[in-house]
Structure formats: C-alpha cells, structure tokens
PDB file of C-alpha atoms in Angstrom:
ATOM      1  CA  MET A   1      -0.071 -83.990 -22.831  1.00 44.00           C
ATOM      2  CA  ALA A   2       1.388 -81.894 -25.627  1.00 50.00           C
ATOM      3  CA  LYS A   3       2.025 -77.940 -25.439  1.00 48.00           C
ATOM      4  CA  LYS A   4      -0.880 -77.411 -27.655  1.00 51.00           C
ATOM      5  CA  GLU A   5      -3.191 -79.613 -26.165  1.00 50.00           C
ATOM      6  CA  LYS A   6      -2.422 -78.263 -22.866  1.00 49.00           C
ATOM      7  CA  GLU A   7      -2.829 -74.702 -24.564  1.00 48.00           C
ATOM      8  CA  GLN A   8      -6.528 -75.502 -25.643  1.00 51.00           C
ATOM      9  CA  GLN A   9      -7.548 -77.272 -21.793  1.00 50.00           C
ATOM     10  CA  LYS A  10      -6.303 -73.953 -20.230  1.00 49.00           C
ATOM     11  CA  SER A  11      -8.651 -72.012 -22.890  1.00 59.00           C
ATOM     12  CA  ILE A  12     -11.295 -73.821 -22.627  1.00 62.00           C
ATOM     13  CA  GLU A  13     -11.234 -73.797 -18.621  1.00 64.00           C
ATOM     14  CA  ASP A  14     -10.543 -69.949 -18.661  1.00 61.00           C
ATOM     15  CA  LEU A  15     -14.140 -69.912 -19.994  1.00 66.00           C
ATOM     16  CA  SER A  16     -14.756 -68.590 -16.469  1.00 58.00           C
ATOM     17  CA  GLN A  17     -18.630 -68.098 -15.923  1.00 68.00           C
ATOM     18  CA  LEU A  18     -18.975 -71.361 -17.993  1.00 72.00           C
ATOM     19  CA  TRP A  19     -16.947 -73.009 -15.722  1.00 76.00           C
ATOM     20  CA  ALA A  20     -17.735 -71.567 -12.114  1.00 80.00           C
ATOM     21  CA  VAL A  21     -20.947 -74.013 -12.527  1.00 85.00           C
ATOM     22  CA  LEU A  22     -19.935 -76.620 -13.871  1.00 89.00           C
ATOM     23  CA  THR A  23     -19.456 -80.194 -11.277  1.00 91.00           C
ATOM     24  CA  ALA A  24     -15.689 -81.618 -11.123  1.00 90.00           C
ATOM     25  CA  GLU A  25     -17.402 -84.748 -13.150  1.00 93.00           C
ATOM     26  CA  GLN A  26     -18.725 -82.033 -16.007  1.00 92.00           C
ATOM     27  CA  ARG A  27     -15.152 -80.125 -15.930  1.00 89.00           C
ATOM     28  CA  ASP A  28     -13.627 -83.729 -16.678  1.00 89.00           C
ATOM     29  CA  ILE A  29     -16.950 -85.180 -19.309  1.00 92.00           C
ATOM     30  CA  LEU A  30     -16.158 -81.320 -20.865  1.00 88.00           C
ATOM     31  CA  ARG A  31     -11.928 -81.625 -20.963  1.00 86.00           C
ATOM     32  CA  GLU A  32     -12.826 -85.193 -22.400  1.00 89.00           C
ATOM     33  CA  ASN A  33     -15.232 -84.221 -25.656  1.00 91.00           C
ATOM     34  CA  TYR A  34     -14.839 -80.890 -26.666  1.00 89.00           C
ATOM     35  CA  THR A  35     -12.836 -80.332 -29.894  1.00 90.00           C
ATOM     36  CA  VAL A  36     -11.469 -77.481 -31.679  1.00 91.00           C
ATOM     37  CA  LYS A  37     -11.414 -76.128 -34.669  1.00 94.00           C
ATOM     38  CA  LYS A  38      -9.865 -73.393 -37.037  1.00 95.00           C
ATOM     39  CA  PHE A  39     -11.923 -71.406 -39.526  1.00 97.00           C
ATOM     40  CA  LYS A  40     -10.277 -68.799 -42.456  1.00 96.00           C
ATOM     41  CA  LYS A  41     -11.992 -65.557 -43.056  1.00 93.00           C
ATOM     42  CA  ASN A  42     -15.148 -65.800 -44.651  1.00 92.00           C
ATOM     43  CA  GLU A  43     -15.323 -69.532 -43.913  1.00 96.00           C
ATOM     44  CA  ILE A  44     -19.115 -71.052 -43.103  1.00 96.00           C
ATOM     45  CA  ILE A  45     -18.942 -72.297 -39.738  1.00 97.00           C
ATOM     46  CA  TYR A  46     -22.923 -73.630 -40.173  1.00 97.00           C
ATOM     47  CA  GLN A  47     -25.631 -72.835 -42.917  1.00 95.00           C
ATOM     48  CA  GLU A  48     -29.192 -72.082 -42.690  1.00 94.00           C
ATOM     49  CA  GLY A  49     -31.053 -75.563 -42.891  1.00 95.00           C
ATOM     50  CA  ASP A  50     -28.231 -77.939 -40.754  1.00 96.00           C
ATOM     51  CA  TYR A  51     -29.385 -79.627 -38.049  1.00 96.00           C
ATOM     52  CA  PRO A  52     -27.381 -78.539 -35.079  1.00 96.00           C
ATOM     53  CA  MET A  53     -24.915 -80.504 -33.455  1.00 96.00           C
ATOM     54  CA  TYR A  54     -22.938 -78.955 -31.606  1.00 96.00           C
ATOM     55  CA  LEU A  55     -22.506 -75.764 -28.981  1.00 94.00           C
ATOM     56  CA  MET A  56     -19.944 -73.953 -30.039  1.00 94.00           C
ATOM     57  CA  TYR A  57     -17.324 -71.283 -27.713  1.00 91.00           C
ATOM     58  CA  LEU A  58     -15.399 -68.569 -29.862  1.00 91.00           C
ATOM     59  CA  VAL A  59     -12.332 -68.260 -28.296  1.00 88.00           C
ATOM     60  CA  GLU A  60     -10.367 -65.825 -30.784  1.00 89.00           C
ATOM     61  CA  GLY A  61     -11.215 -64.315 -34.145  1.00 90.00           C
ATOM     62  CA  GLN A  62     -14.554 -62.877 -35.001  1.00 89.00           C
ATOM     63  CA  VAL A  63     -18.034 -64.445 -36.198  1.00 93.00           C
ATOM     64  CA  LYS A  64     -21.398 -62.923 -37.672  1.00 91.00           C
ATOM     65  CA  ILE A  65     -24.749 -64.701 -37.448  1.00 92.00           C
ATOM     66  CA  PHE A  66     -27.138 -63.672 -40.384  1.00 90.00           C
ATOM     67  CA  ARG A  67     -29.770 -64.662 -42.187  1.00 87.00           C
ATOM     68  CA  GLU A  68     -30.323 -64.302 -46.428  1.00 81.00           C
ATOM     69  CA  GLY A  69     -32.808 -61.646 -47.162  1.00 69.00           C
ATOM     70  CA  VAL A  70     -34.544 -60.102 -50.346  1.00 65.00           C
ATOM     71  CA  GLY A  71     -32.467 -60.265 -53.256  1.00 64.00           C
ATOM     72  CA  GLY A  72     -29.729 -61.938 -51.165  1.00 66.00           C
ATOM     73  CA  ARG A  73     -29.012 -59.289 -49.033  1.00 71.00           C
ATOM     74  CA  ALA A  74     -27.641 -60.873 -45.810  1.00 75.00           C
ATOM     75  CA  GLN A  75     -29.205 -59.533 -42.651  1.00 81.00           C
ATOM     76  CA  ILE A  76     -26.901 -60.023 -39.832  1.00 85.00           C
ATOM     77  CA  VAL A  77     -28.115 -60.927 -36.609  1.00 84.00           C
ATOM     78  CA  ARG A  78     -25.516 -60.203 -34.387  1.00 85.00           C
ATOM     79  CA  ILE A  79     -21.897 -60.590 -34.065  1.00 86.00           C
ATOM     80  CA  ILE A  80     -19.790 -63.177 -31.989  1.00 89.00           C
ATOM     81  CA  THR A  81     -16.701 -61.851 -30.253  1.00 84.00           C
ATOM     82  CA  PRO A  82     -14.642 -64.170 -27.689  1.00 83.00           C
ATOM     83  CA  VAL A  83     -15.602 -65.869 -25.308  1.00 82.00           C
ATOM     84  CA  GLY A  84     -19.193 -66.375 -26.992  1.00 85.00           C
ATOM     85  CA  CYS A  85     -20.910 -68.991 -27.146  1.00 88.00           C
ATOM     86  CA  PHE A  86     -23.969 -70.244 -29.623  1.00 93.00           C
ATOM     87  CA  GLY A  87     -25.460 -72.654 -31.980  1.00 93.00           C
ATOM     88  CA  TYR A  88     -27.409 -74.145 -29.232  1.00 93.00           C
ATOM     89  CA  ARG A  89     -30.747 -72.011 -29.559  1.00 92.00           C
ATOM     90  CA  ALA A  90     -32.386 -74.328 -32.990  1.00 94.00           C
ATOM     91  CA  TYR A  91     -31.661 -77.645 -30.806  1.00 95.00           C
ATOM     92  CA  LEU A  92     -33.796 -76.562 -27.782  1.00 93.00           C
ATOM     93  CA  ALA A  93     -36.245 -75.633 -30.397  1.00 93.00           C
ATOM     94  CA  ASP A  94     -35.944 -78.882 -32.029  1.00 95.00           C
ATOM     95  CA  GLU A  95     -35.458 -77.309 -35.150  1.00 96.00           C
ATOM     96  CA  GLN A  96     -33.227 -76.452 -38.285  1.00 96.00           C
ATOM     97  CA  TYR A  97     -30.834 -73.379 -38.196  1.00 95.00           C
ATOM     98  CA  VAL A  98     -32.688 -70.444 -39.506  1.00 93.00           C
ATOM     99  CA  THR A  99     -29.310 -68.642 -39.551  1.00 92.00           C
ATOM    100  CA  SER A 100     -26.182 -69.186 -40.819  1.00 95.00           C
ATOM    101  CA  ALA A 101     -22.697 -68.427 -39.361  1.00 96.00           C
ATOM    102  CA  VAL A 102     -19.314 -67.092 -41.241  1.00 95.00           C
ATOM    103  CA  ALA A 103     -16.045 -66.208 -39.792  1.00 95.00           C
ATOM    104  CA  ILE A 104     -15.584 -62.351 -40.470  1.00 89.00           C
ATOM    105  CA  GLU A 105     -11.763 -63.231 -39.381  1.00 89.00           C
ATOM    106  CA  PRO A 106      -9.079 -66.388 -38.913  1.00 94.00           C
ATOM    107  CA  SER A 107     -11.591 -67.480 -35.712  1.00 94.00           C
ATOM    108  CA  THR A 108     -10.593 -70.283 -33.295  1.00 92.00           C
ATOM    109  CA  LEU A 109     -13.324 -72.155 -31.909  1.00 93.00           C
ATOM    110  CA  PHE A 110     -14.537 -75.064 -29.314  1.00 92.00           C
ATOM    111  CA  PHE A 111     -17.165 -77.573 -30.452  1.00 94.00           C
ATOM    112  CA  VAL A 112     -18.792 -79.341 -27.340  1.00 93.00           C
ATOM    113  CA  PRO A 113     -21.835 -82.147 -29.178  1.00 96.00           C
ATOM    114  CA  LEU A 114     -24.936 -80.662 -27.983  1.00 96.00           C
ATOM    115  CA  THR A 115     -26.009 -84.309 -26.610  1.00 96.00           C
ATOM    116  CA  ILE A 116     -23.347 -83.158 -23.751  1.00 95.00           C
ATOM    117  CA  PHE A 117     -25.404 -79.417 -23.141  1.00 94.00           C
ATOM    118  CA  GLU A 118     -28.607 -81.071 -22.886  1.00 96.00           C
ATOM    119  CA  SER A 119     -27.534 -83.423 -20.035  1.00 96.00           C
ATOM    120  CA  PHE A 120     -25.921 -80.538 -18.339  1.00 95.00           C
ATOM    121  CA  LEU A 121     -29.110 -78.708 -18.309  1.00 94.00           C
ATOM    122  CA  LYS A 122     -31.005 -81.644 -16.979  1.00 95.00           C
ATOM    123  CA  SER A 123     -28.520 -82.483 -14.511  1.00 95.00           C
ATOM    124  CA  ASN A 124     -27.307 -78.680 -13.358  1.00 95.00           C
ATOM    125  CA  SER A 125     -29.712 -75.938 -12.565  1.00 94.00           C
ATOM    126  CA  GLU A 126     -27.273 -73.378 -12.071  1.00 91.00           C
ATOM    127  CA  PHE A 127     -25.392 -74.132 -15.508  1.00 91.00           C
ATOM    128  CA  ALA A 128     -29.673 -74.135 -17.135  1.00 93.00           C
ATOM    129  CA  MET A 129     -29.884 -70.677 -15.391  1.00 93.00           C
ATOM    130  CA  PHE A 130     -26.578 -69.606 -17.659  1.00 88.00           C
ATOM    131  CA  TYR A 131     -28.154 -70.124 -20.663  1.00 89.00           C
ATOM    132  CA  LEU A 132     -31.895 -69.349 -19.631  1.00 91.00           C
ATOM    133  CA  LYS A 133     -30.496 -65.803 -19.378  1.00 90.00           C
ATOM    134  CA  SER A 134     -28.294 -66.065 -22.073  1.00 86.00           C
ATOM    135  CA  LEU A 135     -31.420 -66.598 -24.644  1.00 88.00           C
ATOM    136  CA  ALA A 136     -33.320 -63.932 -22.780  1.00 89.00           C
ATOM    137  CA  VAL A 137     -31.398 -61.373 -22.743  1.00 86.00           C
ATOM    138  CA  ASP A 138     -30.511 -61.859 -26.913  1.00 82.00           C
ATOM    139  CA  LEU A 139     -34.210 -62.209 -27.443  1.00 83.00           C
ATOM    140  CA  GLY A 140     -34.201 -58.856 -25.658  1.00 80.00           C
ATOM    141  CA  ILE A 141     -31.662 -56.914 -28.060  1.00 75.00           C
ATOM    142  CA  ALA A 142     -33.237 -58.586 -30.822  1.00 76.00           C
ATOM    143  CA  ASP A 143     -36.834 -56.966 -30.224  1.00 72.00           C
ATOM    144  CA  PHE A 144     -35.362 -54.054 -29.485  1.00 70.00           C
ATOM    145  CA  ARG A 145     -33.315 -54.256 -32.693  1.00 69.00           C
ATOM    146  CA  VAL A 146     -36.401 -55.342 -34.646  1.00 69.00           C
ATOM    147  CA  VAL A 147     -38.446 -52.004 -33.529  1.00 66.00           C
ATOM    148  CA  ASN A 148     -35.358 -49.828 -34.564  1.00 64.00           C
ATOM    149  CA  LEU A 149     -34.263 -51.392 -37.924  1.00 66.00           C
ATOM    150  CA  ALA A 150     -38.277 -51.127 -39.198  1.00 64.00           C
ATOM    151  CA  GLN A 151     -39.371 -48.055 -38.085  1.00 67.00           C
ATOM    152  CA  LYS A 152     -35.613 -45.718 -37.938  1.00 76.00           C
ATOM    153  CA  HIS A 153     -34.662 -43.757 -41.357  1.00 84.00           C
ATOM    154  CA  LEU A 154     -31.091 -44.104 -42.680  1.00 85.00           C
ATOM    155  CA  HIS A 155     -29.020 -41.547 -40.206  1.00 87.00           C
ATOM    156  CA  ALA A 156     -31.117 -43.050 -37.236  1.00 89.00           C
ATOM    157  CA  ARG A 157     -30.316 -46.213 -37.452  1.00 88.00           C
ATOM    158  CA  LEU A 158     -26.635 -46.666 -38.503  1.00 91.00           C
ATOM    159  CA  ALA A 159     -26.050 -44.501 -35.366  1.00 91.00           C
ATOM    160  CA  GLU A 160     -27.765 -46.998 -33.443  1.00 88.00           C
ATOM    161  CA  SER A 161     -26.154 -49.956 -34.905  1.00 89.00           C
ATOM    162  CA  ILE A 162     -22.885 -48.024 -33.948  1.00 92.00           C
ATOM    163  CA  LEU A 163     -24.071 -47.589 -30.276  1.00 90.00           C
ATOM    164  CA  PHE A 164     -25.017 -51.053 -30.507  1.00 85.00           C
ATOM    165  CA  LEU A 165     -21.234 -52.451 -31.480  1.00 87.00           C
ATOM    166  CA  ARG A 166     -20.790 -50.279 -28.684  1.00 90.00           C
ATOM    167  CA  ASP A 167     -22.711 -51.735 -25.727  1.00 84.00           C
ATOM    168  CA  SER A 168     -21.943 -55.080 -27.171  1.00 78.00           C
ATOM    169  CA  TYR A 169     -18.291 -54.907 -27.135  1.00 80.00           C
ATOM    170  CA  GLY A 170     -16.418 -51.932 -25.591  1.00 86.00           C
ATOM    171  CA  TYR A 171     -13.872 -49.734 -26.547  1.00 90.00           C
ATOM    172  CA  GLU A 172     -10.135 -50.369 -27.539  1.00 90.00           C
ATOM    173  CA  ALA A 173      -7.925 -49.329 -25.364  1.00 91.00           C
ATOM    174  CA  ASP A 174      -7.801 -45.329 -25.977  1.00 92.00           C
ATOM    175  CA  GLY A 175     -11.389 -45.026 -25.093  1.00 91.00           C
ATOM    176  CA  ALA A 176     -13.221 -43.901 -27.867  1.00 91.00           C
ATOM    177  CA  THR A 177     -12.497 -47.096 -30.806  1.00 92.00           C
ATOM    178  CA  ILE A 178     -15.278 -49.530 -30.991  1.00 92.00           C
ATOM    179  CA  ALA A 179     -13.404 -53.232 -30.163  1.00 87.00           C
ATOM    180  CA  VAL A 180     -14.828 -54.242 -33.581  1.00 84.00           C
ATOM    181  CA  SER A 181     -13.638 -54.563 -37.492  1.00 82.00           C
ATOM    182  CA  LEU A 182     -16.917 -54.980 -39.654  1.00 85.00           C
ATOM    183  CA  SER A 183     -16.728 -54.401 -43.465  1.00 86.00           C
ATOM    184  CA  ARG A 184     -19.100 -51.604 -44.838  1.00 89.00           C
ATOM    185  CA  GLU A 185     -21.248 -54.412 -46.195  1.00 89.00           C
ATOM    186  CA  ASP A 186     -21.668 -56.047 -42.419  1.00 87.00           C
ATOM    187  CA  MET A 187     -22.463 -52.253 -41.390  1.00 89.00           C
ATOM    188  CA  ALA A 188     -25.157 -52.753 -44.019  1.00 88.00           C
ATOM    189  CA  GLY A 189     -25.891 -55.873 -43.200  1.00 84.00           C
ATOM    190  CA  LEU A 190     -26.485 -54.765 -39.386  1.00 84.00           C
ATOM    191  CA  SER A 191     -28.282 -51.373 -40.396  1.00 86.00           C
ATOM    192  CA  ASN A 192     -30.590 -53.239 -42.747  1.00 83.00           C
ATOM    193  CA  MET A 193     -29.715 -50.949 -46.153  1.00 86.00           C
ATOM    194  CA  THR A 194     -27.337 -51.093 -48.716  1.00 88.00           C
ATOM    195  CA  THR A 195     -23.570 -51.323 -48.659  1.00 90.00           C
ATOM    196  CA  ALA A 196     -24.228 -47.688 -51.158  1.00 92.00           C
ATOM    197  CA  ASN A 197     -26.536 -46.637 -48.287  1.00 92.00           C
ATOM    198  CA  ALA A 198     -24.255 -47.919 -45.689  1.00 91.00           C
ATOM    199  CA  ILE A 199     -21.034 -46.065 -47.012  1.00 93.00           C
ATOM    200  CA  ARG A 200     -22.682 -42.528 -47.819  1.00 93.00           C
ATOM    201  CA  THR A 201     -24.394 -42.776 -44.552  1.00 93.00           C
ATOM    202  CA  LEU A 202     -21.123 -43.815 -42.453  1.00 92.00           C
ATOM    203  CA  ALA A 203     -20.012 -40.357 -44.313  1.00 92.00           C
ATOM    204  CA  GLN A 204     -22.481 -38.465 -43.144  1.00 92.00           C
ATOM    205  CA  LEU A 205     -22.106 -39.268 -39.914  1.00 93.00           C
ATOM    206  CA  ALA A 206     -18.324 -39.191 -39.679  1.00 92.00           C
ATOM    207  CA  ASN A 207     -18.791 -35.013 -41.581  1.00 92.00           C
ATOM    208  CA  ASP A 208     -21.161 -34.217 -38.879  1.00 91.00           C
ATOM    209  CA  GLY A 209     -18.776 -34.955 -36.563  1.00 92.00           C
ATOM    210  CA  ALA A 210     -20.279 -37.708 -34.821  1.00 93.00           C
ATOM    211  CA  VAL A 211     -17.381 -40.431 -35.161  1.00 93.00           C
ATOM    212  CA  GLU A 212     -14.476 -41.194 -37.384  1.00 92.00           C
ATOM    213  CA  VAL A 213     -13.563 -43.717 -39.733  1.00 91.00           C
ATOM    214  CA  GLU A 214     -10.212 -45.602 -40.343  1.00 88.00           C
ATOM    215  CA  ARG A 215     -10.867 -48.639 -42.799  1.00 85.00           C
ATOM    216  CA  ARG A 216     -12.673 -50.790 -40.622  1.00 86.00           C
ATOM    217  CA  LYS A 217     -12.326 -49.501 -36.993  1.00 91.00           C
ATOM    218  CA  ILE A 218     -15.140 -46.796 -36.264  1.00 93.00           C
ATOM    219  CA  LYS A 219     -14.127 -43.886 -33.731  1.00 94.00           C
ATOM    220  CA  ILE A 220     -16.861 -42.383 -31.918  1.00 94.00           C
ATOM    221  CA  VAL A 221     -16.104 -38.910 -31.614  1.00 92.00           C
ATOM    222  CA  ASP A 222     -19.354 -37.014 -29.947  1.00 92.00           C
ATOM    223  CA  GLU A 223     -21.206 -40.059 -28.402  1.00 91.00           C
ATOM    224  CA  GLU A 224     -24.309 -36.877 -27.334  1.00 91.00           C
ATOM    225  CA  LYS A 225     -24.311 -36.292 -30.911  1.00 92.00           C
ATOM    226  CA  LEU A 226     -24.958 -39.651 -32.150  1.00 91.00           C
ATOM    227  CA  ALA A 227     -27.022 -40.769 -29.316  1.00 90.00           C
ATOM    228  CA  ARG A 228     -29.144 -37.692 -30.673  1.00 91.00           C
ATOM    229  CA  ILE A 229     -28.834 -39.110 -34.302  1.00 90.00           C
ATOM    230  CA  SER A 230     -30.105 -42.193 -33.150  1.00 86.00           C
ATOM    231  CA  LYS A 231     -32.996 -41.000 -31.193  1.00 79.00           C
ATOM    232  CA  PHE A 232     -34.232 -38.403 -33.869  1.00 73.00           C
ATOM    233  CA  GLY A 233     -32.749 -39.036 -36.851  1.00 63.00           C
TER     234      GLY A 233
END
C-alpha cells in the first residue's frame, strides 16, 4: 500500500467514535469503499436540489452548510469542522438536499456511499444510535437558534452567534480565541443579518470590550458581558 493510502486509512480509522461501534466486517467494508476528495476554498461540495449519494466526513478544513434566503442572501445552518459528518439527513428523509455545502477553506473529505451507511444502520444498533443522537443534537441546536435569531436584536443576535461558535468549536491554545475562522459575510449568514450590519455590530462589540477581532478570528475578552448582551441586547 502506498504511503498516501496508508495515511488516508489511518485518518479514517482515527474517527474513533465511529470506528468503535463498527464490527470487524464493517470496518473492512468501509476501508474498501470510501474515497478521499479535496476541495478548494469556496468550492461547492453539494447544492440544494442534488440527490444525496454520500455520507461525508470532514477530516481537514472547514465547511459551511447554508440555504439561500431572500434576495440571494445565504443563511448559514451550521459550520462543520474536523471530524464532523454530514450529508445524510436528506437521504434518511428520502428527499433532495434542501441546503448547500461549500468549503470555507481548503478541505479534505471522506465520502462513504449512503447505501453502505444504510446497511450499517440496519445491521448495527450501536451505529444507528450514534447517528440518531447526532440528529437529535442538531435538531435541538437548530430549534434554539431559530427562536433566538427571530426574536433578538442585532447586538444580541451576533453575541449569541459568537457564543454558539465558542460552544461548538472551543478555544485555541490561548483559551480565549475561538477555534474557527469566518469571514464577515459568514458571520452575517450565521446571525441572519446583512454583511454591513455584521461588520458594524462586531465593531461595536469590540468597542464595548466584549471581544477582540483580528481578521477572521474572534477573541472573547469579557465572557460575562457577551452573555449579557446575548440575553438582553
């Protein structure tokens, strides 16, 4: 086996939560059937209306899941970071994709045919429970954010999005900088506002001493203040 193939196999086997619930036979099937694809920054992975064919694991980079809104403005549903999986909900619902996915930065993904995914669900209860829990968590987060984005004012909305990113992706080594990089446009899409409003509101949060901003990185300076803004605006 070539060095590159060994590295790819090691990476898929490092998806420990998934790997732990597979049988030896299923692990062999997975090794034989997954493919590796690389995407450039801003390259589309799938589009709304496409038919789902693959379960996707992100092993390097970042991917945003979004839906086109009024006036073509993108509403970000969630951000995928390693080693997140996506692309299977529409298959289980027997429908086309209602969202699109694009690489925020150069990204590497594993593609597993959804027919294999379905066979694992039917034959392995631990595997099925793993994805049932994943769907339940995603649904709970979506419900929470839909209410907040509909009812909160701009300051509270953006503060809530920053706290959402913190809870989802954690901090970098300094214990304050959120471990995800987003453009102002993406922050706007995540917060259901225009890019201009996102830029202005983020600057105001920085002036208030709640955060510091350097390019695409956000550092939380005063967590309590940010939480208050998120709650009361």
